[in-house]
């Protein structure tokens, strides 16, 4: 893991830029700021830009920037809808957008959190055991973000505003030297189906009970691909399966899951920590925790990033960074 600890002066420089951007408009347009992101990011402290350029060039798995300001915070919202309605944590959103724009291009999903580009990750009441980031009492299993889609992010960026129980984010990669060749060979073939996760499916449809995974749209692909010595990875136990009748592929999913769990590392984010997770090189998840619903629960802001925004434009058939 690579880490950069910002100095108080660097933090203040970033805060001043964020305040300038927020001060331009009484109702800031977050998507509009994302459009300007890469230009605004040129004004971030040199050491931060240098660090992120290195992360990008090296394809580093995990990078943490510590010491960011998250602004004045209201109580942790009860769910993302409450955050969206009130603009809770706007300062933190812009910190995240600007810093992340020095690494890659922000984008969002029409099907997720109402098409917002910056997401809220906080425990949702009634969603304690869901398979989404709003879960709490149930661990969020190791996954590639948006595993089903060819335009899934190159990075997931998470900025922590609160983490009172020091709940860990979990991370794991595939080290080709550690796994048997025949197993890797199965993972490297188009023998796996990938489905949209529950955050992309309207709650009404899920509650209606007619939403079996296999009735969802899916894509077929490999779990391991890319440079053989440093393979890329596509995996989400809860939202994938083997193609019909392929027992060796089904077994490979289960062995792969055990391998990832056994080799996972934990990163505990503190307020003001921003982690950039390479969504091709590592899978991520979260340990379980017990929310207190006291306004001080764990709360992250999340942003998806892609190296080449044209892939999104081509998919959309328009210059929109909201995919769908
Ligand atoms: O809460 C965390 O640490 C990770 C959550 C997650 O997987 C996500 O927001 O994509
Ligand atoms: Fe995730």
PDB file of N, CA, C and O in Angstrom, residues 159-235:
ATOM      1  N   UNK A 159     -13.582   8.453   0.378  1.00  0.00           N
ATOM      2  CA  UNK A 159     -13.113   9.448   1.355  1.00  0.00           C
ATOM      3  C   UNK A 159     -13.892   9.236   2.647  1.00  0.00           C
ATOM      4  O   UNK A 159     -15.124   9.280   2.660  1.00  0.00           O
ATOM      5  N   UNK A 160     -13.156   9.018   3.727  1.00  0.00           N
ATOM      6  CA  UNK A 160     -13.790   8.736   5.019  1.00  0.00           C
ATOM      7  C   UNK A 160     -14.072  10.046   5.758  1.00  0.00           C
ATOM      8  O   UNK A 160     -13.172  10.881   5.915  1.00  0.00           O
ATOM      9  N   UNK A 161     -15.310  10.194   6.203  1.00  0.00           N
ATOM     10  CA  UNK A 161     -15.620  11.348   7.058  1.00  0.00           C
ATOM     11  C   UNK A 161     -15.789  10.914   8.514  1.00  0.00           C
ATOM     12  O   UNK A 161     -15.505  11.666   9.429  1.00  0.00           O
ATOM     13  N   UNK A 162     -16.304   9.693   8.702  1.00  0.00           N
ATOM     14  CA  UNK A 162     -16.447   9.156  10.074  1.00  0.00           C
ATOM     15  C   UNK A 162     -16.245   7.648  10.031  1.00  0.00           C
ATOM     16  O   UNK A 162     -16.700   6.981   9.095  1.00  0.00           O
ATOM     17  N   UNK A 163     -15.586   7.150  11.067  1.00  0.00           N
ATOM     18  CA  UNK A 163     -15.440   5.691  11.198  1.00  0.00           C
ATOM     19  C   UNK A 163     -15.208   5.374  12.671  1.00  0.00           C
ATOM     20  O   UNK A 163     -14.134   4.912  13.064  1.00  0.00           O
ATOM     21  N   UNK A 164     -16.222   5.626  13.514  1.00  0.00           N
ATOM     22  CA  UNK A 164     -16.007   5.610  14.960  1.00  0.00           C
ATOM     23  C   UNK A 164     -15.594   4.249  15.525  1.00  0.00           C
ATOM     24  O   UNK A 164     -14.880   4.197  16.521  1.00  0.00           O
ATOM     25  N   UNK A 165     -16.024   3.163  14.869  1.00  0.00           N
ATOM     26  CA  UNK A 165     -15.678   1.833  15.398  1.00  0.00           C
ATOM     27  C   UNK A 165     -14.412   1.297  14.741  1.00  0.00           C
ATOM     28  O   UNK A 165     -14.069   0.132  14.905  1.00  0.00           O
ATOM     29  N   UNK A 166     -13.786   2.127  13.925  1.00  0.00           N
ATOM     30  CA  UNK A 166     -12.607   1.677  13.177  1.00  0.00           C
ATOM     31  C   UNK A 166     -12.872   0.381  12.391  1.00  0.00           C
ATOM     32  O   UNK A 166     -12.120  -0.590  12.460  1.00  0.00           O
ATOM     33  N   UNK A 167     -13.982   0.403  11.687  1.00  0.00           N
ATOM     34  CA  UNK A 167     -14.345  -0.738  10.835  1.00  0.00           C
ATOM     35  C   UNK A 167     -13.412  -0.774   9.625  1.00  0.00           C
ATOM     36  O   UNK A 167     -13.204   0.253   8.968  1.00  0.00           O
ATOM     37  N   UNK A 168     -12.882  -1.955   9.339  1.00  0.00           N
ATOM     38  CA  UNK A 168     -11.885  -2.066   8.266  1.00  0.00           C
ATOM     39  C   UNK A 168     -12.527  -2.282   6.897  1.00  0.00           C
ATOM     40  O   UNK A 168     -13.515  -3.004   6.755  1.00  0.00           O
ATOM     41  N   UNK A 169     -11.921  -1.657   5.904  1.00  0.00           N
ATOM     42  CA  UNK A 169     -12.167  -1.993   4.502  1.00  0.00           C
ATOM     43  C   UNK A 169     -11.213  -3.166   4.208  1.00  0.00           C
ATOM     44  O   UNK A 169     -10.068  -3.132   4.648  1.00  0.00           O
ATOM     45  N   UNK A 170     -11.705  -4.192   3.513  1.00  0.00           N
ATOM     46  CA  UNK A 170     -10.860  -5.357   3.237  1.00  0.00           C
ATOM     47  C   UNK A 170     -10.425  -5.327   1.766  1.00  0.00           C
ATOM     48  O   UNK A 170     -11.170  -4.849   0.904  1.00  0.00           O
ATOM     49  N   UNK A 171      -9.247  -5.845   1.490  1.00  0.00           N
ATOM     50  CA  UNK A 171      -8.691  -5.767   0.139  1.00  0.00           C
ATOM     51  C   UNK A 171      -7.906  -7.034  -0.167  1.00  0.00           C
ATOM     52  O   UNK A 171      -7.195  -7.544   0.713  1.00  0.00           O
ATOM     53  N   UNK A 172      -8.038  -7.532  -1.392  1.00  0.00           N
ATOM     54  CA  UNK A 172      -7.269  -8.727  -1.771  1.00  0.00           C
ATOM     55  C   UNK A 172      -6.950  -8.694  -3.255  1.00  0.00           C
ATOM     56  O   UNK A 172      -7.677  -8.098  -4.051  1.00  0.00           O
ATOM     57  N   UNK A 173      -5.845  -9.360  -3.615  1.00  0.00           N
ATOM     58  CA  UNK A 173      -5.440  -9.418  -5.022  1.00  0.00           C
ATOM     59  C   UNK A 173      -5.148 -10.855  -5.404  1.00  0.00           C
ATOM     60  O   UNK A 173      -5.119 -11.739  -4.542  1.00  0.00           O
ATOM     61  N   UNK A 174      -4.896 -11.047  -6.687  1.00  0.00           N
ATOM     62  CA  UNK A 174      -4.540 -12.381  -7.172  1.00  0.00           C
ATOM     63  C   UNK A 174      -3.047 -12.367  -7.486  1.00  0.00           C
ATOM     64  O   UNK A 174      -2.606 -11.624  -8.361  1.00  0.00           O
ATOM     65  N   UNK A 175      -2.289 -13.167  -6.768  1.00  0.00           N
ATOM     66  CA  UNK A 175      -0.868 -13.295  -7.062  1.00  0.00           C
ATOM     67  C   UNK A 175      -0.684 -14.595  -7.854  1.00  0.00           C
ATOM     68  O   UNK A 175      -0.815 -15.691  -7.304  1.00  0.00           O
ATOM     69  N   UNK A 176      -0.386 -14.434  -9.143  1.00  0.00           N
ATOM     70  CA  UNK A 176      -0.337 -15.592 -10.044  1.00  0.00           C
ATOM     71  C   UNK A 176       0.678 -16.638  -9.580  1.00  0.00           C
ATOM     72  O   UNK A 176       0.540 -17.821  -9.875  1.00  0.00           O
ATOM     73  N   UNK A 177       1.703 -16.208  -8.823  1.00  0.00           N
ATOM     74  CA  UNK A 177       2.736 -17.169  -8.383  1.00  0.00           C
ATOM     75  C   UNK A 177       2.219 -18.085  -7.273  1.00  0.00           C
ATOM     76  O   UNK A 177       2.793 -19.112  -6.984  1.00  0.00           O
ATOM     77  N   UNK A 178       1.121 -17.667  -6.655  1.00  0.00           N
ATOM     78  CA  UNK A 178       0.640 -18.412  -5.477  1.00  0.00           C
ATOM     79  C   UNK A 178      -0.422 -19.450  -5.804  1.00  0.00           C
ATOM     80  O   UNK A 178      -0.831 -20.200  -4.922  1.00  0.00           O
ATOM     81  N   UNK A 179      -0.928 -19.447  -7.042  1.00  0.00           N
ATOM     82  CA  UNK A 179      -2.048 -20.347  -7.334  1.00  0.00           C
ATOM     83  C   UNK A 179      -1.657 -21.357  -8.424  1.00  0.00           C
ATOM     84  O   UNK A 179      -0.858 -21.037  -9.305  1.00  0.00           O
ATOM     85  N   UNK A 180      -2.206 -22.568  -8.356  1.00  0.00           N
ATOM     86  CA  UNK A 180      -1.855 -23.590  -9.345  1.00  0.00           C
ATOM     87  C   UNK A 180      -2.213 -23.166 -10.769  1.00  0.00           C
ATOM     88  O   UNK A 180      -3.226 -22.480 -10.975  1.00  0.00           O
ATOM     89  N   UNK A 181      -1.377 -23.609 -11.724  1.00  0.00           N
ATOM     90  CA  UNK A 181      -1.556 -23.198 -13.123  1.00  0.00           C
ATOM     91  C   UNK A 181      -2.896 -23.641 -13.714  1.00  0.00           C
ATOM     92  O   UNK A 181      -3.526 -22.888 -14.459  1.00  0.00           O
ATOM     93  N   UNK A 182      -3.322 -24.866 -13.381  1.00  0.00           N
ATOM     94  CA  UNK A 182      -4.571 -25.349 -13.983  1.00  0.00           C
ATOM     95  C   UNK A 182      -5.773 -24.540 -13.473  1.00  0.00           C
ATOM     96  O   UNK A 182      -6.728 -24.286 -14.204  1.00  0.00           O
ATOM     97  N   UNK A 183      -5.695 -24.101 -12.242  1.00  0.00           N
ATOM     98  CA  UNK A 183      -6.742 -23.271 -11.651  1.00  0.00           C
ATOM     99  C   UNK A 183      -6.762 -21.896 -12.351  1.00  0.00           C
ATOM    100  O   UNK A 183      -7.811 -21.389 -12.763  1.00  0.00           O
ATOM    101  N   UNK A 184      -5.568 -21.345 -12.532  1.00  0.00           N
ATOM    102  CA  UNK A 184      -5.467 -20.048 -13.216  1.00  0.00           C
ATOM    103  C   UNK A 184      -5.976 -20.151 -14.654  1.00  0.00           C
ATOM    104  O   UNK A 184      -6.602 -19.224 -15.180  1.00  0.00           O
ATOM    105  N   UNK A 185      -5.748 -21.318 -15.273  1.00  0.00           N
ATOM    106  CA  UNK A 185      -6.189 -21.518 -16.664  1.00  0.00           C
ATOM    107  C   UNK A 185      -7.719 -21.440 -16.743  1.00  0.00           C
ATOM    108  O   UNK A 185      -8.271 -20.820 -17.664  1.00  0.00           O
ATOM    109  N   UNK A 186      -8.411 -22.035 -15.792  1.00  0.00           N
ATOM    110  CA  UNK A 186      -9.886 -21.976 -15.788  1.00  0.00           C
ATOM    111  C   UNK A 186     -10.341 -20.523 -15.594  1.00  0.00           C
ATOM    112  O   UNK A 186     -11.236 -20.030 -16.304  1.00  0.00           O
ATOM    113  N   UNK A 187      -9.698 -19.840 -14.655  1.00  0.00           N
ATOM    114  CA  UNK A 187     -10.080 -18.444 -14.377  1.00  0.00           C
ATOM    115  C   UNK A 187      -9.849 -17.540 -15.587  1.00  0.00           C
ATOM    116  O   UNK A 187     -10.483 -16.488 -15.712  1.00  0.00           O
ATOM    117  N   UNK A 188      -8.941 -17.958 -16.472  1.00  0.00           N
ATOM    118  CA  UNK A 188      -8.552 -17.101 -17.592  1.00  0.00           C
ATOM    119  C   UNK A 188      -9.393 -17.352 -18.844  1.00  0.00           C
ATOM    120  O   UNK A 188      -9.043 -16.903 -19.934  1.00  0.00           O
ATOM    121  N   UNK A 189     -10.465 -18.095 -18.706  1.00  0.00           N
ATOM    122  CA  UNK A 189     -11.341 -18.354 -19.861  1.00  0.00           C
ATOM    123  C   UNK A 189     -12.719 -17.742 -19.645  1.00  0.00           C
ATOM    124  O   UNK A 189     -13.143 -17.508 -18.499  1.00  0.00           O
ATOM    125  N   UNK A 190     -13.438 -17.536 -20.758  1.00  0.00           N
ATOM    126  CA  UNK A 190     -14.778 -16.926 -20.687  1.00  0.00           C
ATOM    127  C   UNK A 190     -15.795 -17.954 -20.195  1.00  0.00           C
ATOM    128  O   UNK A 190     -16.636 -18.430 -20.953  1.00  0.00           O
ATOM    129  N   UNK A 191     -15.708 -18.262 -18.925  1.00  0.00           N
ATOM    130  CA  UNK A 191     -16.565 -19.315 -18.346  1.00  0.00           C
ATOM    131  C   UNK A 191     -17.390 -18.787 -17.173  1.00  0.00           C
ATOM    132  O   UNK A 191     -17.919 -19.569 -16.395  1.00  0.00           O
ATOM    133  N   UNK A 192     -17.502 -17.443 -17.075  1.00  0.00           N
ATOM    134  CA  UNK A 192     -18.158 -16.854 -15.905  1.00  0.00           C
ATOM    135  C   UNK A 192     -19.187 -15.801 -16.330  1.00  0.00           C
ATOM    136  O   UNK A 192     -18.961 -15.057 -17.294  1.00  0.00           O
ATOM    137  N   UNK A 193     -20.307 -15.781 -15.574  1.00  0.00           N
ATOM    138  CA  UNK A 193     -21.341 -14.782 -15.855  1.00  0.00           C
ATOM    139  C   UNK A 193     -21.325 -13.744 -14.726  1.00  0.00           C
ATOM    140  O   UNK A 193     -21.229 -14.113 -13.547  1.00  0.00           O
ATOM    141  N   UNK A 194     -21.464 -12.490 -15.111  1.00  0.00           N
ATOM    142  CA  UNK A 194     -21.419 -11.394 -14.139  1.00  0.00           C
ATOM    143  C   UNK A 194     -22.713 -10.595 -14.228  1.00  0.00           C
ATOM    144  O   UNK A 194     -23.137 -10.209 -15.320  1.00  0.00           O
ATOM    145  N   UNK A 195     -23.306 -10.335 -13.069  1.00  0.00           N
ATOM    146  CA  UNK A 195     -24.629  -9.695 -13.001  1.00  0.00           C
ATOM    147  C   UNK A 195     -24.536  -8.332 -12.317  1.00  0.00           C
ATOM    148  O   UNK A 195     -23.696  -8.130 -11.428  1.00  0.00           O
ATOM    149  N   UNK A 196     -25.476  -7.415 -12.636  1.00  0.00           N
ATOM    150  CA  UNK A 196     -25.534  -6.147 -11.884  1.00  0.00           C
ATOM    151  C   UNK A 196     -25.824  -6.457 -10.411  1.00  0.00           C
ATOM    152  O   UNK A 196     -26.646  -7.331 -10.119  1.00  0.00           O
ATOM    153  N   UNK A 197     -25.142  -5.767  -9.511  1.00  0.00           N
ATOM    154  CA  UNK A 197     -25.406  -5.990  -8.088  1.00  0.00           C
ATOM    155  C   UNK A 197     -26.681  -5.263  -7.683  1.00  0.00           C
ATOM    156  O   UNK A 197     -27.258  -4.490  -8.464  1.00  0.00           O
ATOM    157  N   UNK A 198     -27.120  -5.498  -6.445  1.00  0.00           N
ATOM    158  CA  UNK A 198     -28.420  -4.979  -6.001  1.00  0.00           C
ATOM    159  C   UNK A 198     -28.513  -3.450  -6.029  1.00  0.00           C
ATOM    160  O   UNK A 198     -29.614  -2.908  -6.104  1.00  0.00           O
ATOM    161  N   UNK A 199     -27.372  -2.769  -5.948  1.00  0.00           N
ATOM    162  CA  UNK A 199     -27.446  -1.299  -5.949  1.00  0.00           C
ATOM    163  C   UNK A 199     -27.909  -0.761  -7.309  1.00  0.00           C
ATOM    164  O   UNK A 199     -28.273   0.400  -7.430  1.00  0.00           O
ATOM    165  N   UNK A 200     -27.873  -1.632  -8.344  1.00  0.00           N
ATOM    166  CA  UNK A 200     -28.317  -1.212  -9.684  1.00  0.00           C
ATOM    167  C   UNK A 200     -29.761  -1.621  -9.982  1.00  0.00           C
ATOM    168  O   UNK A 200     -30.265  -1.335 -11.064  1.00  0.00           O
ATOM    169  N   UNK A 201     -30.363  -2.330  -9.046  1.00  0.00           N
ATOM    170  CA  UNK A 201     -31.717  -2.847  -9.294  1.00  0.00           C
ATOM    171  C   UNK A 201     -32.682  -2.129  -8.352  1.00  0.00           C
ATOM    172  O   UNK A 201     -32.446  -2.097  -7.139  1.00  0.00           O
ATOM    173  N   UNK A 202     -33.766  -1.518  -8.865  1.00  0.00           N
ATOM    174  CA  UNK A 202     -34.670  -0.781  -7.993  1.00  0.00           C
ATOM    175  C   UNK A 202     -35.195  -1.656  -6.863  1.00  0.00           C
ATOM    176  O   UNK A 202     -35.528  -2.829  -7.079  1.00  0.00           O
ATOM    177  N   UNK A 203     -35.281  -1.064  -5.649  1.00  0.00           N
ATOM    178  CA  UNK A 203     -35.696  -1.821  -4.459  1.00  0.00           C
ATOM    179  C   UNK A 203     -37.062  -2.473  -4.671  1.00  0.00           C
ATOM    180  O   UNK A 203     -37.279  -3.608  -4.259  1.00  0.00           O
ATOM    181  N   UNK A 204     -37.966  -1.769  -5.379  1.00  0.00           N
ATOM    182  CA  UNK A 204     -39.326  -2.311  -5.584  1.00  0.00           C
ATOM    183  C   UNK A 204     -39.239  -3.642  -6.329  1.00  0.00           C
ATOM    184  O   UNK A 204     -39.957  -4.584  -6.047  1.00  0.00           O
ATOM    185  N   UNK A 205     -38.326  -3.689  -7.302  1.00  0.00           N
ATOM    186  CA  UNK A 205     -38.216  -4.912  -8.096  1.00  0.00           C
ATOM    187  C   UNK A 205     -37.659  -6.052  -7.250  1.00  0.00           C
ATOM    188  O   UNK A 205     -38.103  -7.189  -7.326  1.00  0.00           O
ATOM    189  N   UNK A 206     -36.691  -5.685  -6.378  1.00  0.00           N
ATOM    190  CA  UNK A 206     -36.110  -6.725  -5.524  1.00  0.00           C
ATOM    191  C   UNK A 206     -37.146  -7.221  -4.525  1.00  0.00           C
ATOM    192  O   UNK A 206     -37.255  -8.406  -4.274  1.00  0.00           O
ATOM    193  N   UNK A 207     -37.936  -6.257  -3.965  1.00  0.00           N
ATOM    194  CA  UNK A 207     -38.918  -6.645  -2.953  1.00  0.00           C
ATOM    195  C   UNK A 207     -40.065  -7.453  -3.555  1.00  0.00           C
ATOM    196  O   UNK A 207     -40.694  -8.251  -2.874  1.00  0.00           O
ATOM    197  N   UNK A 208     -40.319  -7.249  -4.829  1.00  0.00           N
ATOM    198  CA  UNK A 208     -41.419  -7.967  -5.469  1.00  0.00           C
ATOM    199  C   UNK A 208     -41.141  -9.474  -5.509  1.00  0.00           C
ATOM    200  O   UNK A 208     -42.042 -10.273  -5.743  1.00  0.00           O
ATOM    201  N   UNK A 209     -39.886  -9.860  -5.275  1.00  0.00           N
ATOM    202  CA  UNK A 209     -39.563 -11.278  -5.132  1.00  0.00           C
ATOM    203  C   UNK A 209     -39.410 -12.017  -6.457  1.00  0.00           C
ATOM    204  O   UNK A 209     -39.152 -13.212  -6.472  1.00  0.00           O
ATOM    205  N   UNK A 210     -39.566 -11.305  -7.578  1.00  0.00           N
ATOM    206  CA  UNK A 210     -39.452 -11.992  -8.870  1.00  0.00           C
ATOM    207  C   UNK A 210     -38.088 -11.698  -9.503  1.00  0.00           C
ATOM    208  O   UNK A 210     -37.910 -11.739 -10.698  1.00  0.00           O
ATOM    209  N   UNK A 211     -37.146 -11.366  -8.617  1.00  0.00           N
ATOM    210  CA  UNK A 211     -35.862 -10.924  -9.132  1.00  0.00           C
ATOM    211  C   UNK A 211     -34.768 -11.937  -8.826  1.00  0.00           C
ATOM    212  O   UNK A 211     -33.892 -11.703  -8.015  1.00  0.00           O
ATOM    213  N   UNK A 212     -34.820 -13.078  -9.475  1.00  0.00           N
ATOM    214  CA  UNK A 212     -33.724 -14.033  -9.326  1.00  0.00           C
ATOM    215  C   UNK A 212     -32.511 -13.483 -10.070  1.00  0.00           C
ATOM    216  O   UNK A 212     -32.651 -12.797 -11.093  1.00  0.00           O
ATOM    217  N   UNK A 213     -31.326 -13.807  -9.527  1.00  0.00           N
ATOM    218  CA  UNK A 213     -30.110 -13.295 -10.157  1.00  0.00           C
ATOM    219  C   UNK A 213     -30.066 -13.666 -11.636  1.00  0.00           C
ATOM    220  O   UNK A 213     -29.767 -12.849 -12.500  1.00  0.00           O
ATOM    221  N   UNK A 214     -30.380 -14.920 -11.921  1.00  0.00           N
ATOM    222  CA  UNK A 214     -30.241 -15.395 -13.298  1.00  0.00           C
ATOM    223  C   UNK A 214     -31.257 -14.779 -14.248  1.00  0.00           C
ATOM    224  O   UNK A 214     -31.159 -14.949 -15.462  1.00  0.00           O
ATOM    225  N   UNK A 215     -32.259 -14.037 -13.687  1.00  0.00           N
ATOM    226  CA  UNK A 215     -33.188 -13.355 -14.592  1.00  0.00           C
ATOM    227  C   UNK A 215     -32.653 -11.970 -14.968  1.00  0.00           C
ATOM    228  O   UNK A 215     -33.218 -11.282 -15.807  1.00  0.00           O
ATOM    229  N   UNK A 216     -31.538 -11.573 -14.318  1.00  0.00           N
ATOM    230  CA  UNK A 216     -30.959 -10.270 -14.659  1.00  0.00           C
ATOM    231  C   UNK A 216     -30.118 -10.375 -15.921  1.00  0.00           C
ATOM    232  O   UNK A 216     -29.575 -11.446 -16.233  1.00  0.00           O
ATOM    233  N   UNK A 217     -29.948  -9.223 -16.537  1.00  0.00           N
ATOM    234  CA  UNK A 217     -29.014  -9.100 -17.652  1.00  0.00           C
ATOM    235  C   UNK A 217     -27.625  -9.532 -17.157  1.00  0.00           C
ATOM    236  O   UNK A 217     -27.290  -9.324 -16.001  1.00  0.00           O
ATOM    237  N   UNK A 218     -26.804 -10.151 -17.999  1.00  0.00           N
ATOM    238  CA  UNK A 218     -25.450 -10.474 -17.551  1.00  0.00           C
ATOM    239  C   UNK A 218     -24.449 -10.379 -18.693  1.00  0.00           C
ATOM    240  O   UNK A 218     -24.835 -10.306 -19.864  1.00  0.00           O
ATOM    241  N   UNK A 219     -23.183 -10.336 -18.312  1.00  0.00           N
ATOM    242  CA  UNK A 219     -22.107 -10.407 -19.297  1.00  0.00           C
ATOM    243  C   UNK A 219     -21.297 -11.660 -18.979  1.00  0.00           C
ATOM    244  O   UNK A 219     -21.315 -12.150 -17.851  1.00  0.00           O
ATOM    245  N   UNK A 220     -20.603 -12.174 -19.990  1.00  0.00           N
ATOM    246  CA  UNK A 220     -19.775 -13.369 -19.799  1.00  0.00           C
ATOM    247  C   UNK A 220     -18.322 -12.957 -19.961  1.00  0.00           C
ATOM    248  O   UNK A 220     -17.985 -12.160 -20.834  1.00  0.00           O
ATOM    249  N   UNK A 221     -17.460 -13.476 -19.097  1.00  0.00           N
ATOM    250  CA  UNK A 221     -16.046 -13.111 -19.219  1.00  0.00           C
ATOM    251  C   UNK A 221     -15.147 -13.964 -18.349  1.00  0.00           C
ATOM    252  O   UNK A 221     -15.547 -15.005 -17.836  1.00  0.00           O
ATOM    253  N   UNK A 222     -13.915 -13.452 -18.176  1.00  0.00           N
ATOM    254  CA  UNK A 222     -12.881 -14.156 -17.410  1.00  0.00           C
ATOM    255  C   UNK A 222     -12.793 -13.551 -16.012  1.00  0.00           C
ATOM    256  O   UNK A 222     -13.082 -12.364 -15.840  1.00  0.00           O
ATOM    257  N   UNK A 223     -12.304 -14.343 -15.082  1.00  0.00           N
ATOM    258  CA  UNK A 223     -11.996 -13.805 -13.751  1.00  0.00           C
ATOM    259  C   UNK A 223     -10.597 -13.193 -13.757  1.00  0.00           C
ATOM    260  O   UNK A 223     -10.360 -12.141 -13.176  1.00  0.00           O
ATOM    261  N   UNK A 224      -9.650 -13.867 -14.413  1.00  0.00           N
ATOM    262  CA  UNK A 224      -8.269 -13.374 -14.474  1.00  0.00           C
ATOM    263  C   UNK A 224      -7.922 -13.067 -15.926  1.00  0.00           C
ATOM    264  O   UNK A 224      -8.218 -13.863 -16.820  1.00  0.00           O
ATOM    265  N   UNK A 225      -7.324 -11.920 -16.153  1.00  0.00           N
ATOM    266  CA  UNK A 225      -6.987 -11.525 -17.521  1.00  0.00           C
ATOM    267  C   UNK A 225      -5.869 -10.486 -17.466  1.00  0.00           C
ATOM    268  O   UNK A 225      -5.449 -10.073 -16.385  1.00  0.00           O
ATOM    269  N   UNK A 226      -5.378 -10.092 -18.643  1.00  0.00           N
ATOM    270  CA  UNK A 226      -4.337  -9.058 -18.671  1.00  0.00           C
ATOM    271  C   UNK A 226      -2.950  -9.629 -18.467  1.00  0.00           C
ATOM    272  O   UNK A 226      -2.727 -10.822 -18.668  1.00  0.00           O
ATOM    273  N   UNK A 227      -1.998  -8.783 -18.031  1.00  0.00           N
ATOM    274  CA  UNK A 227      -0.597  -9.217 -17.917  1.00  0.00           C
ATOM    275  C   UNK A 227      -0.472 -10.441 -17.011  1.00  0.00           C
ATOM    276  O   UNK A 227      -0.870 -10.372 -15.851  1.00  0.00           O
ATOM    277  N   UNK A 228       0.072 -11.570 -17.521  1.00  0.00           N
ATOM    278  CA  UNK A 228       0.088 -12.811 -16.735  1.00  0.00           C
ATOM    279  C   UNK A 228       0.857 -12.688 -15.423  1.00  0.00           C
ATOM    280  O   UNK A 228       0.513 -13.325 -14.439  1.00  0.00           O
ATOM    281  N   UNK A 229       1.889 -11.847 -15.393  1.00  0.00           N
ATOM    282  CA  UNK A 229       2.658 -11.741 -14.143  1.00  0.00           C
ATOM    283  C   UNK A 229       1.964 -10.849 -13.107  1.00  0.00           C
ATOM    284  O   UNK A 229       2.235 -10.941 -11.914  1.00  0.00           O
ATOM    285  N   UNK A 230       1.073  -9.979 -13.581  1.00  0.00           N
ATOM    286  CA  UNK A 230       0.311  -9.120 -12.649  1.00  0.00           C
ATOM    287  C   UNK A 230      -1.133  -9.073 -13.130  1.00  0.00           C
ATOM    288  O   UNK A 230      -1.608  -8.073 -13.650  1.00  0.00           O
ATOM    289  N   UNK A 231      -1.852 -10.208 -12.981  1.00  0.00           N
ATOM    290  CA  UNK A 231      -3.167 -10.304 -13.622  1.00  0.00           C
ATOM    291  C   UNK A 231      -4.184  -9.311 -13.086  1.00  0.00           C
ATOM    292  O   UNK A 231      -4.128  -8.919 -11.915  1.00  0.00           O
ATOM    293  N   UNK A 232      -5.092  -8.918 -13.959  1.00  0.00           N
ATOM    294  CA  UNK A 232      -6.264  -8.161 -13.543  1.00  0.00           C
ATOM    295  C   UNK A 232      -7.320  -9.158 -13.100  1.00  0.00           C
ATOM    296  O   UNK A 232      -7.255 -10.354 -13.440  1.00  0.00           O
ATOM    297  N   UNK A 233      -8.299  -8.634 -12.387  1.00  0.00           N
ATOM    298  CA  UNK A 233      -9.206  -9.495 -11.661  1.00  0.00           C
ATOM    299  C   UNK A 233     -10.632  -8.986 -11.797  1.00  0.00           C
ATOM    300  O   UNK A 233     -10.865  -7.766 -11.773  1.00  0.00           O
ATOM    301  N   UNK A 234     -11.556  -9.933 -11.925  1.00  0.00           N
ATOM    302  CA  UNK A 234     -12.985  -9.578 -12.001  1.00  0.00           C
ATOM    303  C   UNK A 234     -13.726 -10.611 -11.171  1.00  0.00           C
ATOM    304  O   UNK A 234     -13.784 -11.790 -11.566  1.00  0.00           O
ATOM    305  N   UNK A 235     -14.287 -10.180 -10.029  1.00  0.00           N
ATOM    306  CA  UNK A 235     -14.823 -11.172  -9.098  1.00  0.00           C
ATOM    307  C   UNK A 235     -15.839 -10.538  -8.159  1.00  0.00           C
ATOM    308  O   UNK A 235     -15.617  -9.445  -7.631  1.00  0.00           O
TER     309      UNK A 235
END
